Short mmCIF file of C-alpha atoms and ligand atoms in Angstrom, two decimals:
data_model
loop_
_atom_site.label_atom_id
_atom_site.label_comp_id
_atom_site.label_asym_id
_atom_site.label_seq_id
_atom_site.Cartn_x
_atom_site.Cartn_y
_atom_site.Cartn_z
CA MET A 184 17.50 -4.67 -12.70
CA LEU A 185 16.78 -7.33 -10.05
CA SER A 186 19.21 -6.66 -7.28
CA ASN A 187 19.06 -7.37 -3.54
CA SER A 188 21.80 -4.92 -2.60
CA ALA A 189 20.87 -2.49 0.12
CA HIS A 190 21.13 0.43 -2.09
CA SER A 191 19.66 3.44 -0.36
CA TYR A 192 18.55 6.38 -2.61
CA SER A 193 20.07 9.62 -1.52
CA TYR A 194 17.92 12.79 -1.09
CA GLU A 195 19.39 14.15 -4.26
CA GLU A 196 18.52 11.00 -6.28
CA CYS A 197 14.91 11.09 -5.08
CA LYS A 198 14.83 14.81 -5.90
CA THR A 199 16.08 14.20 -9.42
CA ILE A 200 13.20 11.60 -10.06
CA SER A 201 10.69 13.92 -8.38
CA ASP A 202 11.85 16.85 -10.62
CA TRP A 203 11.67 14.59 -13.70
CA LEU A 204 8.09 13.65 -12.86
CA LEU A 205 7.06 17.28 -12.23
CA ALA A 206 8.54 18.21 -15.60
CA HIS A 207 6.41 15.54 -17.33
CA THR A 208 3.02 16.39 -15.84
CA GLU A 209 1.21 19.51 -14.76
CA VAL A 210 -0.50 17.60 -12.00
CA ARG A 211 0.80 18.55 -8.52
CA PRO A 212 -0.38 15.63 -6.47
CA LEU A 213 -1.39 16.04 -2.82
CA VAL A 214 -2.71 12.45 -2.58
CA ALA A 215 -1.05 9.21 -3.61
CA ILE A 216 -2.91 6.00 -4.06
CA VAL A 217 -1.13 2.61 -4.18
CA CYS A 218 -2.96 -0.16 -6.08
CA GLY A 219 -2.61 -3.69 -4.55
CA SER A 220 -2.73 -6.90 -6.46
CA GLY A 221 -5.69 -7.14 -8.73
CA LEU A 222 -6.69 -3.60 -7.66
CA GLY A 223 -5.18 -1.75 -10.59
CA LYS A 224 -8.56 -0.71 -11.76
CA LEU A 225 -8.61 1.89 -9.04
CA ALA A 226 -6.47 3.99 -11.32
CA GLU A 227 -9.33 4.23 -13.81
CA MET A 228 -11.04 6.57 -11.32
CA ILE A 229 -8.43 9.18 -12.16
CA LYS A 230 -9.79 11.90 -14.52
CA ASP A 231 -7.62 13.44 -17.34
CA PRO A 232 -4.91 10.83 -16.72
CA VAL A 233 -1.31 11.43 -17.63
CA ILE A 234 0.38 8.00 -17.66
CA LEU A 235 4.04 7.63 -17.20
CA LYS A 236 5.40 4.04 -17.39
CA TYR A 237 8.03 2.90 -14.86
CA LYS A 238 10.30 1.82 -17.61
CA ASP A 239 10.48 5.43 -18.81
CA ILE A 240 11.13 7.01 -15.46
CA PRO A 241 14.90 7.27 -14.86
CA ASN A 242 16.12 5.19 -11.94
CA PHE A 243 12.61 3.79 -11.17
CA PRO A 244 12.11 0.03 -10.43
CA GLN A 245 10.05 -2.15 -12.69
CA SER A 246 6.90 -4.15 -11.83
CA THR A 247 7.36 -7.91 -12.19
CA VAL A 248 4.20 -9.36 -10.64
CA GLN A 249 1.00 -10.28 -12.54
CA GLY A 250 -1.69 -7.78 -11.63
CA HIS A 251 0.65 -4.84 -11.29
CA ALA A 252 0.74 -2.79 -14.51
CA GLY A 253 3.90 -0.77 -13.85
CA GLN A 254 2.88 2.85 -14.30
CA LEU A 255 2.15 6.05 -12.51
CA VAL A 256 -1.23 7.61 -13.33
CA PHE A 257 -1.41 11.43 -12.54
CA GLY A 258 -4.71 13.24 -12.72
CA THR A 259 -7.61 14.42 -10.51
CA LEU A 260 -9.92 12.33 -8.34
CA GLN A 261 -12.90 14.20 -6.93
CA GLY A 262 -11.31 17.34 -8.12
CA LYS A 263 -8.03 16.69 -6.16
CA HIS A 264 -4.72 16.29 -7.73
CA CYS A 265 -3.54 12.72 -7.29
CA VAL A 266 -0.94 10.22 -8.37
CA CYS A 267 -1.82 6.52 -8.57
CA MET A 268 0.71 3.71 -8.50
CA GLN A 269 -0.63 1.11 -10.81
CA GLY A 270 1.76 -1.55 -9.60
CA ARG A 271 3.77 -1.64 -6.44
CA PHE A 272 7.09 -3.36 -5.63
CA HIS A 273 7.58 -6.29 -3.26
CA LEU A 274 10.60 -7.64 -1.36
CA TYR A 275 10.19 -11.04 -2.96
CA GLU A 276 10.78 -9.46 -6.45
CA GLY A 277 14.45 -9.27 -5.40
CA TYR A 278 14.60 -5.58 -4.88
CA SER A 279 16.23 -4.05 -1.76
CA ILE A 280 13.75 -2.75 0.87
CA GLN A 281 14.98 0.86 -0.03
CA LYS A 282 14.10 0.33 -3.65
CA ILE A 283 10.55 -0.92 -3.06
CA THR A 284 9.81 2.15 -0.89
CA LEU A 285 11.46 4.71 -3.17
CA PRO A 286 8.18 6.08 -4.58
CA MET A 287 7.14 7.27 -1.15
CA ARG A 288 10.02 9.68 -0.85
CA VAL A 289 9.55 10.77 -4.42
CA PHE A 290 5.85 11.50 -3.71
CA LYS A 291 6.77 13.43 -0.64
CA LEU A 292 9.16 15.68 -2.61
CA MET A 293 6.42 16.16 -5.19
CA GLY A 294 4.11 17.57 -2.46
CA VAL A 295 2.00 14.61 -1.45
CA HIS A 296 0.56 14.84 2.13
CA THR A 297 -1.64 11.76 2.27
CA VAL A 298 -0.99 8.21 1.00
CA ILE A 299 -3.85 5.68 0.55
CA LEU A 300 -2.50 2.16 0.23
CA THR A 301 -4.43 -0.91 -0.89
CA ASN A 302 -3.51 -4.52 -0.81
CA ALA A 303 -4.89 -8.09 -1.16
CA ALA A 304 -4.50 -10.12 1.97
CA GLY A 305 -5.30 -13.58 3.42
CA SER A 306 -7.63 -13.53 6.56
CA LEU A 307 -6.69 -15.11 9.88
CA ASN A 308 -9.79 -13.73 11.63
CA PRO A 309 -12.51 -16.38 11.57
CA GLY A 310 -15.07 -13.65 11.43
CA TYR A 311 -13.85 -12.41 8.09
CA ARG A 312 -15.01 -13.55 4.64
CA VAL A 313 -13.46 -13.37 1.18
CA GLY A 314 -14.47 -10.05 -0.23
CA ASP A 315 -14.42 -8.21 3.10
CA ILE A 316 -12.48 -4.93 3.13
CA MET A 317 -10.28 -4.33 6.24
CA VAL A 318 -9.19 -0.89 7.27
CA ILE A 319 -5.71 -1.44 8.66
CA LYS A 320 -5.39 -0.14 12.24
CA ASP A 321 -1.95 -1.42 12.95
CA HIS A 322 0.73 -3.75 11.68
CA ILE A 323 3.30 -6.37 12.70
CA ASN A 324 6.43 -6.07 10.64
CA MET A 325 7.99 -9.57 10.46
CA PRO A 326 11.04 -8.53 8.25
CA GLY A 327 11.48 -5.43 10.41
CA LEU A 328 11.55 -7.40 13.59
CA SER A 329 14.66 -9.27 12.29
CA GLY A 330 16.38 -6.10 11.11
CA ASN A 331 15.04 -5.61 7.52
CA ASN A 332 13.53 -2.19 7.89
CA PRO A 333 13.52 0.34 4.97
CA LEU A 334 15.07 2.99 7.30
CA VAL A 335 18.22 0.88 8.04
CA GLY A 336 21.29 2.82 6.94
CA PRO A 337 22.39 6.43 7.37
CA ASN A 338 19.41 8.78 8.23
CA ASP A 339 18.89 11.89 6.23
CA ASP A 340 17.20 14.36 8.52
CA ARG A 341 15.70 16.18 5.52
CA PHE A 342 13.34 13.21 5.21
CA GLY A 343 12.72 12.54 8.89
CA THR A 344 14.01 11.64 12.30
CA ARG A 345 16.27 8.71 13.08
CA PHE A 346 13.73 7.00 15.37
CA PRO A 347 10.23 7.55 14.01
CA CYS A 348 7.25 6.68 16.08
CA MET A 349 4.94 3.97 14.64
CA SER A 350 2.15 3.95 17.27
CA ASP A 351 0.24 6.33 15.03
CA ALA A 352 1.12 4.92 11.67
CA TYR A 353 -2.47 4.52 10.40
CA ASP A 354 -4.23 7.95 10.75
CA ARG A 355 -7.00 7.58 13.35
CA LYS A 356 -9.21 10.26 11.78
CA LEU A 357 -9.03 8.75 8.31
CA ARG A 358 -9.90 5.34 9.80
CA GLN A 359 -12.94 6.90 11.50
CA LEU A 360 -13.88 8.67 8.23
CA ALA A 361 -13.67 5.29 6.39
CA GLN A 362 -16.11 3.77 8.81
CA GLU A 363 -18.52 6.73 8.33
CA VAL A 364 -18.21 6.56 4.55
CA GLY A 365 -18.64 2.80 4.61
CA ALA A 366 -21.89 3.02 6.57
CA GLU A 367 -23.18 5.74 4.22
CA LEU A 368 -22.43 3.48 1.22
CA GLY A 369 -24.07 0.50 2.84
CA PHE A 370 -20.77 -1.39 3.21
CA SER A 371 -20.94 -1.93 6.98
CA ASP A 372 -21.50 -5.69 6.62
CA PHE A 373 -18.17 -6.25 4.90
CA LEU A 374 -16.07 -3.34 6.17
CA LYS A 375 -13.80 -4.41 9.07
CA GLU A 376 -10.80 -2.97 10.92
CA GLY A 377 -7.79 -5.01 12.04
CA VAL A 378 -4.13 -5.75 12.29
CA TYR A 379 -2.01 -6.62 9.07
CA PHE A 380 0.96 -8.92 9.26
CA VAL A 381 3.67 -8.53 6.65
CA LEU A 382 5.98 -11.34 5.67
CA GLY A 383 8.55 -11.61 2.97
CA GLY A 384 6.82 -14.09 0.51
CA PRO A 385 6.56 -15.12 -2.18
CA SER A 386 5.55 -18.54 -0.73
CA PHE A 387 2.28 -18.44 1.00
CA GLU A 388 2.17 -19.46 4.64
CA THR A 389 2.19 -23.09 5.98
CA ILE A 390 -0.59 -24.26 8.17
CA ALA A 391 1.68 -24.05 11.23
CA GLU A 392 2.50 -20.43 10.26
CA CYS A 393 -1.19 -19.58 9.86
CA ARG A 394 -1.93 -21.06 13.30
CA MET A 395 0.92 -19.02 14.83
CA LEU A 396 -0.39 -15.79 13.22
CA HIS A 397 -3.85 -16.56 14.56
CA MET A 398 -2.46 -16.96 18.06
CA LEU A 399 -0.72 -13.58 17.66
CA GLY A 400 -4.12 -11.87 17.05
CA VAL A 401 -3.36 -11.14 13.42
CA ASP A 402 -6.39 -10.34 11.30
CA ALA A 403 -4.87 -10.39 7.89
CA VAL A 404 -1.52 -11.37 6.21
CA GLY A 405 0.19 -10.12 3.10
CA MET A 406 3.61 -9.25 1.63
CA SER A 407 3.44 -5.40 1.16
CA THR A 408 2.26 -2.04 2.43
CA VAL A 409 4.13 -1.94 5.80
CA HIS A 410 7.45 -0.95 4.28
CA GLU A 411 5.87 1.84 2.30
CA VAL A 412 4.01 3.03 5.37
CA ILE A 413 7.11 3.14 7.51
CA VAL A 414 8.91 5.29 4.87
CA ALA A 415 5.79 7.52 4.32
CA ARG A 416 5.36 8.13 8.04
CA HIS A 417 9.15 8.83 8.44
CA CYS A 418 8.89 11.78 6.13
CA GLY A 419 5.66 12.97 7.56
CA MET A 420 2.88 11.80 5.22
CA ARG A 421 -0.39 10.64 6.52
CA CYS A 422 -1.25 7.04 5.86
CA PHE A 423 -4.48 5.17 5.34
CA ALA A 424 -4.55 1.48 4.21
CA LEU A 425 -7.12 -1.02 3.13
CA SER A 426 -6.76 -4.76 2.76
CA LEU A 427 -9.12 -6.60 0.44
CA ILE A 428 -9.59 -10.10 1.91
CA SER A 429 -8.82 -12.34 -1.10
CA ASN A 430 -8.61 -15.70 0.61
CA GLU A 431 -8.97 -17.35 3.95
CA ALA A 432 -5.80 -18.66 5.55
CA VAL A 433 -5.69 -22.53 5.59
CA MET A 434 -5.76 -23.64 9.31
CA GLU A 435 -6.54 -27.34 9.10
CA TYR A 436 -4.41 -30.21 7.94
CA THR A 437 -7.59 -31.85 6.47
CA SER A 438 -8.37 -28.82 4.29
CA GLN A 439 -8.15 -29.11 0.48
CA GLU A 440 -7.91 -25.28 0.05
CA LYS A 441 -4.71 -23.94 -1.44
CA ALA A 442 -3.81 -20.21 -1.47
CA ASN A 443 -3.11 -19.00 -5.02
CA HIS A 444 -2.49 -15.70 -6.80
CA GLU A 445 -5.33 -16.32 -9.32
CA GLU A 446 -7.94 -16.25 -6.47
CA VAL A 447 -6.26 -13.12 -5.18
CA LEU A 448 -6.69 -11.41 -8.53
CA GLU A 449 -10.21 -12.67 -8.95
CA THR A 450 -11.37 -11.18 -5.68
CA GLY A 451 -9.92 -7.81 -6.84
CA ARG A 452 -12.12 -7.99 -9.93
CA VAL A 453 -15.30 -8.78 -7.93
CA ARG A 454 -14.80 -6.02 -5.33
CA ALA A 455 -13.19 -3.43 -7.66
CA GLY A 456 -16.38 -1.29 -7.79
CA GLN A 457 -16.81 -0.99 -3.99
CA MET A 458 -13.09 -0.34 -3.42
CA GLU A 459 -13.30 2.49 -5.93
CA GLU A 460 -16.42 4.04 -4.28
CA LEU A 461 -14.78 3.78 -0.88
CA VAL A 462 -11.48 5.36 -1.86
CA SER A 463 -13.01 8.04 -3.98
CA THR A 464 -15.55 9.05 -1.35
CA ILE A 465 -12.71 9.21 1.20
CA VAL A 466 -10.63 11.38 -1.06
CA SER A 467 -13.63 13.66 -1.67
CA ARG A 468 -13.76 14.31 2.14
CA LEU A 469 -10.08 14.70 2.80
CA GLU A 470 -10.14 18.38 3.24
CA GLU A 471 -12.19 17.91 6.44
CA TYR A 472 -9.00 16.73 8.01
CA SER A 473 -5.74 18.62 8.26
CA ALA A 474 -2.49 17.08 7.08
CA CYS A 475 -0.11 15.98 9.80
O1 R1P B 547 0.08 -6.74 -1.29
P1 R1P B 547 -0.30 -6.80 -2.74
O2 R1P B 547 0.60 -6.00 -3.56
O3 R1P B 547 -1.75 -6.49 -2.86
O4 R1P B 547 -0.17 -8.37 -3.20
C1 R1P B 547 -0.57 -9.45 -2.40
O5 R1P B 547 -0.91 -10.47 -3.41
C2 R1P B 547 0.28 -11.22 -3.71
C3 R1P B 547 0.03 -12.69 -3.49
O6 R1P B 547 -1.12 -13.14 -4.23
C4 R1P B 547 1.39 -10.76 -2.81
O7 R1P B 547 2.25 -9.84 -3.44
C5 R1P B 547 0.63 -10.02 -1.70
O8 R1P B 547 1.29 -9.05 -0.96
#
């Protein structure tokens, strides 16, 4: 199953998976939610869940990372039909970049118009604290800058244009809505907005790399989300993304701090409740905004 070959899924292959899923649930999702590391509890918000394990879905990749359960949860959230990815795929698991983003095209074919992505990330912004939630306003795509972009390969116009715009990747109205909802919920002290930097992983950054990212104006760093957003935007879905700041980047050679996945998962457990409140309130207000 672990393969790094640049296998691109055809429109027909995506359609076959989408049709299989539609045949196994009566839910017709309009919203997709992607759970980041340690944030799988978000899926517990889904009412009347129909759970389909990745291992049972034909041609679907498998989750290999601790904190990613490996199943799709279909159901309703605030009365809206949703699908929740309890477990996402990362480049460092050895999958091709087309494979880790496959679910986005499948969701599009199922009828999804809005994708809400979450992740755990390390902070570069000295004003951020562990436990802060950052609304992503923009990204820097390190693998993409060197040619590893999920849209590399033949373009199928049924999904989208050859050269998609990314200056509007993170929906402005939804970012605004998140700030409004955050203020109403009393989250303003720990709700931030910033730039997410994606790198390949799985090793965490060196001190020199963290200093470079800081100089670039990066607010948070992680190993996911951006590839999914590029594919989702390519096929016209609206994207909104949240980073839970799980650790602070180590910037000093005298520091004893060491980034580690256990701390990442633990921060998810501590902030799970607030992440749920934020996401579910945003979903409850989605009809105030028209899909793109
Ligand atoms: O981005 P998510 O899936 O939340 O996971 C983050 O947490 C892991 C590192 O602890 C990396 O996979 C990083 O990308």
